[in-house]
CSV table of C-alpha atoms in Angstrom, one decimal:
chain,number,residue,atom,x,y,z
A,23,GLU,CA,-11.3,-11.9,13.4
A,24,THR,CA,-10.3,-8.3,13.1
A,25,GLY,CA,-8.9,-6.1,10.3
A,26,VAL,CA,-8.5,-7.3,6.7
A,27,THR,CA,-7.8,-11.0,6.0
A,28,GLN,CA,-6.8,-12.6,2.7
A,29,THR,CA,-6.8,-16.2,1.6
A,30,PRO,CA,-4.8,-18.1,0.5
A,31,ARG,CA,-1.5,-16.6,1.6
A,32,HIS,CA,0.4,-18.5,-1.0
A,33,LEU,CA,-0.8,-19.8,-4.4
A,34,VAL,CA,1.1,-21.6,-7.2
A,35,MET,CA,-0.9,-22.1,-10.4
A,36,GLY,CA,-0.3,-23.2,-13.9
A,37,MET,CA,-1.1,-20.9,-16.9
A,38,THR,CA,-4.3,-22.9,-17.7
A,39,ASN,CA,-5.7,-23.0,-14.1
A,40,LYS,CA,-8.6,-21.0,-12.8
A,41,LYS,CA,-8.3,-19.8,-9.2
A,42,SER,CA,-9.7,-17.1,-6.9
A,43,LEU,CA,-8.2,-14.8,-4.2
A,44,LYS,CA,-10.5,-13.9,-1.4
A,45,CYS,CA,-10.4,-10.8,0.8
A,46,GLU,CA,-12.6,-10.0,3.8
A,47,GLN,CA,-12.7,-6.9,5.9
A,48,HIS,CA,-14.1,-6.7,9.4
A,49,LEU,CA,-13.9,-2.9,9.8
A,50,GLY,CA,-17.3,-1.8,8.5
A,51,HIS,CA,-15.7,0.0,5.6
A,52,ASN,CA,-17.5,0.8,2.4
A,53,ALA,CA,-14.6,0.7,-0.1
A,54,MET,CA,-12.2,-2.1,-1.1
A,55,TYR,CA,-9.2,-2.3,-3.3
A,56,TRP,CA,-6.9,-4.8,-5.1
A,57,TYR,CA,-3.2,-3.9,-5.5
A,58,LYS,CA,-0.4,-5.7,-7.2
A,59,GLN,CA,3.2,-5.5,-5.9
A,60,SER,CA,5.7,-6.8,-8.4
A,61,ALA,CA,9.4,-7.0,-7.6
A,62,LYS,CA,11.1,-3.6,-7.3
A,63,LYS,CA,8.0,-1.7,-8.4
A,64,PRO,CA,5.6,0.5,-6.4
A,65,LEU,CA,2.3,-0.8,-5.3
A,66,GLU,CA,0.0,-0.7,-8.3
A,67,LEU,CA,-3.8,-0.1,-7.9
A,68,MET,CA,-5.8,-2.6,-9.9
A,69,PHE,CA,-9.4,-2.3,-8.9
A,70,VAL,CA,-11.5,-0.2,-6.6
A,71,TYR,CA,-15.0,-0.9,-5.3
A,72,SER,CA,-16.9,1.8,-3.5
A,73,LEU,CA,-20.3,0.9,-2.0
A,74,GLU,CA,-20.1,-2.4,-3.9
A,75,GLU,CA,-19.8,-0.7,-7.2
A,76,ARG,CA,-16.6,-0.9,-9.3
A,77,VAL,CA,-15.3,2.7,-9.7
A,78,GLU,CA,-11.9,2.0,-11.1
A,79,ASN,CA,-10.2,-0.5,-13.4
A,80,ASN,CA,-6.6,0.6,-14.1
A,81,SER,CA,-6.2,-1.0,-17.5
A,82,VAL,CA,-5.9,-4.4,-15.9
A,83,PRO,CA,-6.0,-7.4,-18.4
A,84,SER,CA,-9.3,-9.3,-18.6
A,85,ARG,CA,-7.6,-12.4,-17.2
A,86,PHE,CA,-8.1,-10.7,-13.8
A,87,SER,CA,-11.8,-10.4,-12.9
A,88,PRO,CA,-12.9,-8.8,-9.6
A,89,GLU,CA,-16.1,-9.5,-7.8
A,90,CYS,CA,-17.6,-7.6,-4.8
A,91,PRO,CA,-20.7,-9.4,-3.6
A,92,ASN,CA,-21.1,-7.2,-0.5
A,93,SER,CA,-19.2,-4.5,1.3
A,94,SER,CA,-17.2,-7.0,3.4
A,95,HIS,CA,-16.0,-9.3,0.7
A,96,LEU,CA,-13.8,-8.9,-2.4
A,97,PHE,CA,-12.6,-11.6,-4.8
A,98,LEU,CA,-10.1,-11.6,-7.6
A,99,HIS,CA,-10.8,-14.4,-10.1
A,100,LEU,CA,-7.8,-15.5,-12.1
A,101,HIS,CA,-7.7,-17.4,-15.4
A,102,THR,CA,-5.1,-18.1,-18.0
A,103,LEU,CA,-2.5,-16.1,-16.2
A,104,GLN,CA,1.1,-15.5,-17.5
A,105,PRO,CA,4.3,-16.0,-15.6
A,106,GLU,CA,4.7,-12.2,-15.4
A,107,ASP,CA,1.6,-12.1,-13.3
A,108,SER,CA,3.5,-13.6,-10.4
A,109,ALA,CA,3.5,-11.0,-7.7
A,110,LEU,CA,2.1,-10.2,-4.2
A,111,TYR,CA,-1.6,-9.2,-4.4
A,112,LEU,CA,-2.8,-7.0,-1.6
A,113,CYS,CA,-6.3,-6.2,-0.6
A,114,ALA,CA,-7.2,-3.0,1.3
A,115,SER,CA,-10.3,-1.3,2.6
A,116,SER,CA,-11.2,2.2,3.7
A,117,GLN,CA,-14.1,4.4,4.7
A,118,VAL,CA,-15.1,6.7,1.8
A,119,GLY,CA,-15.6,10.2,3.2
A,120,GLY,CA,-13.2,9.5,6.1
A,121,SER,CA,-9.4,10.0,6.3
A,122,ASP,CA,-8.7,7.9,3.1
A,123,THR,CA,-6.5,5.8,5.3
A,124,GLN,CA,-6.4,2.3,3.8
A,125,TYR,CA,-6.1,-0.8,5.9
A,126,PHE,CA,-4.3,-3.7,4.2
A,127,GLY,CA,-4.5,-7.4,4.3
A,128,PRO,CA,-1.3,-9.5,4.5
A,129,GLY,CA,-1.4,-10.3,0.8
A,130,THR,CA,-1.4,-13.4,-1.4
A,131,ARG,CA,1.9,-14.4,-2.9
A,132,LEU,CA,1.1,-15.8,-6.4
A,133,THR,CA,3.4,-17.8,-8.5
A,134,VAL,CA,2.4,-18.6,-12.1
A,135,LEU,CA,4.3,-21.5,-13.6
B,9,ILE,CA,0.1,10.2,-13.8
B,10,LEU,CA,1.3,11.4,-10.4
B,11,ASN,CA,5.0,11.3,-9.6
B,12,VAL,CA,5.5,10.2,-6.0
B,13,GLU,CA,9.2,9.4,-5.3
B,14,GLN,CA,11.0,8.1,-2.3
B,15,SER,CA,14.7,8.4,-1.6
B,16,PRO,CA,16.8,6.5,-0.9
B,17,GLN,CA,15.5,3.1,-2.0
B,18,SER,CA,17.2,1.4,0.8
B,19,LEU,CA,19.1,2.3,4.0
B,20,HIS,CA,21.3,0.3,6.4
B,21,VAL,CA,21.4,1.8,9.8
B,22,GLN,CA,23.4,0.8,12.9
B,23,GLU,CA,21.3,0.1,16.0
B,24,GLY,CA,21.0,3.3,18.1
B,25,ASP,CA,21.7,5.7,15.2
B,26,SER,CA,19.0,8.1,13.9
B,27,THR,CA,18.1,8.3,10.3
B,28,ASN,CA,15.7,10.0,7.9
B,29,PHE,CA,14.5,9.7,4.3
B,30,THR,CA,12.2,11.6,2.0
B,31,CYS,CA,9.1,11.4,0.0
B,32,SER,CA,8.5,14.0,-2.8
B,33,PHE,CA,5.1,14.6,-4.4
B,34,PRO,CA,3.3,17.1,-6.6
B,35,SER,CA,3.0,20.4,-4.7
B,36,SER,CA,-0.1,21.6,-6.6
B,37,ASN,CA,-3.6,20.6,-5.4
B,38,PHE,CA,-2.3,19.1,-2.2
B,39,TYR,CA,-4.8,17.2,-0.1
B,40,ALA,CA,-2.9,14.9,2.2
B,41,LEU,CA,0.1,12.7,2.5
B,42,HIS,CA,0.0,9.2,4.0
B,43,TRP,CA,2.9,7.2,5.5
B,44,TYR,CA,2.8,3.5,5.9
B,45,ARG,CA,5.2,1.0,7.5
B,46,TRP,CA,5.4,-2.5,5.9
B,47,GLU,CA,7.3,-5.2,7.8
B,48,THR,CA,8.2,-8.3,5.8
B,49,ALA,CA,5.4,-10.9,5.7
B,50,LYS,CA,3.0,-8.5,7.4
B,51,SER,CA,0.3,-6.0,6.2
B,52,PRO,CA,1.3,-2.4,5.5
B,53,GLU,CA,0.3,-0.4,8.5
B,54,ALA,CA,-0.8,3.2,8.5
B,55,LEU,CA,1.6,5.5,10.4
B,56,PHE,CA,0.5,9.1,9.7
B,57,VAL,CA,-1.9,11.1,7.6
B,58,MET,CA,-0.5,14.6,7.2
B,59,THR,CA,-2.6,17.5,5.9
B,60,LEU,CA,-1.2,20.9,7.0
B,61,ASN,CA,2.0,22.6,5.7
B,62,GLY,CA,4.6,22.5,8.5
B,63,ASP,CA,2.8,19.7,10.2
B,64,GLU,CA,4.9,17.4,12.4
B,65,LYS,CA,3.5,14.1,13.7
B,66,LYS,CA,5.1,11.6,16.1
B,67,LYS,CA,4.6,8.0,17.0
B,68,GLY,CA,7.1,6.7,19.5
B,69,ARG,CA,10.6,7.1,18.0
B,70,ILE,CA,9.2,7.8,14.5
B,71,SER,CA,8.2,11.3,13.4
B,72,ALA,CA,7.3,13.0,10.1
B,73,THR,CA,7.3,16.6,8.8
B,74,LEU,CA,5.5,18.0,5.8
B,75,ASN,CA,6.3,20.8,3.4
B,76,THR,CA,3.4,21.2,1.0
B,77,LYS,CA,4.8,24.3,-0.8
B,78,GLU,CA,7.9,22.4,-2.0
B,79,GLY,CA,6.3,19.0,-2.1
B,80,TYR,CA,8.2,16.9,0.3
B,81,SER,CA,7.9,15.0,3.6
B,82,TYR,CA,10.6,13.6,5.8
B,83,LEU,CA,10.3,10.6,8.0
B,84,TYR,CA,12.7,10.4,10.9
B,85,ILE,CA,13.6,7.4,13.1
B,86,LYS,CA,15.4,8.3,16.3
B,87,GLY,CA,17.6,5.7,18.0
B,88,SER,CA,16.9,3.0,15.5
B,89,GLN,CA,16.1,-0.5,16.8
B,90,PRO,CA,16.1,-3.8,14.8
B,91,GLU,CA,12.3,-3.8,15.1
B,92,ASP,CA,12.2,-0.6,13.0
B,93,SER,CA,13.4,-2.7,10.0
B,94,ALA,CA,10.7,-2.4,7.4
B,95,THR,CA,9.8,-0.7,4.1
B,96,TYR,CA,8.3,2.8,4.7
B,97,LEU,CA,5.9,3.9,2.0
B,98,CYS,CA,4.4,7.3,1.3
B,99,ALA,CA,1.1,7.7,-0.6
B,100,PHE,CA,-0.5,10.7,-2.2
B,101,PRO,CA,-4.2,10.9,-2.8
B,102,ASN,CA,-5.0,11.8,-6.5
B,103,LYS,CA,-7.8,14.4,-6.3
B,104,ALA,CA,-8.4,13.9,-10.0
B,105,ALA,CA,-9.2,10.2,-9.4
B,106,GLY,CA,-11.4,10.4,-6.4
B,107,ASN,CA,-8.5,10.6,-3.9
B,108,LYS,CA,-7.2,7.1,-4.8
B,109,LEU,CA,-3.7,6.6,-3.3
B,110,THR,CA,-0.6,6.7,-5.5
B,111,PHE,CA,2.3,5.0,-3.7
B,112,GLY,CA,6.0,5.8,-3.8
B,113,GLY,CA,8.5,3.0,-4.3
B,114,GLY,CA,9.3,2.8,-0.6
B,115,THR,CA,12.4,3.1,1.4
B,116,ARG,CA,13.6,-0.2,2.8
B,117,VAL,CA,15.3,0.3,6.2
B,118,LEU,CA,17.5,-2.4,7.7
B,119,VAL,CA,18.7,-1.8,11.2
B,120,LYS,CA,21.8,-3.8,12.1
B,121,PRO,CA,22.4,-4.8,15.7
């Protein structure tokens, strides 16, 4: 596989469920990102991992918990979400010290019932 | 908070016509401007990274110009085709936040046959 992959592509969950989103990059990059795309809003940066260390957390509620076990994998653990958390969640990767161009996965469409 | 704005929000173009739209960004502390193309159900794809005032970049029928002094960039599509239908995003690296990208709201282009 090449590029950035995300699983699952679609997820429907109840407010009491616990689920995880997975992202994998095959580009040899050293930084990974989670973004949220809500309807009619710009892409919002949620978390940044650089060299496997979290360097940014944009005031994201604690019901979202990221994990970066190595430079190729990124998870977003979800628990007790709210219906307003329904959105498209995009993962991206880049090479720190390079052009800052980010390479995106196709996203996970999340619906919280 | 950086202000990155795109105009218009959406655009309907007849096949064969040319079109353009803008991205405005802070003109101080300019570092670079990124353009991405995002087709429905696909990943956002990097188009251009622009760094120099007066720069013009081209990829097929799509080109972009940059004015860092006044803080805007134009994206042009010449002879639009249905496959050009997508949302076009610009993104501005925030120097104060380790060059993390702040995205505009996007211009959604629909090319009608």
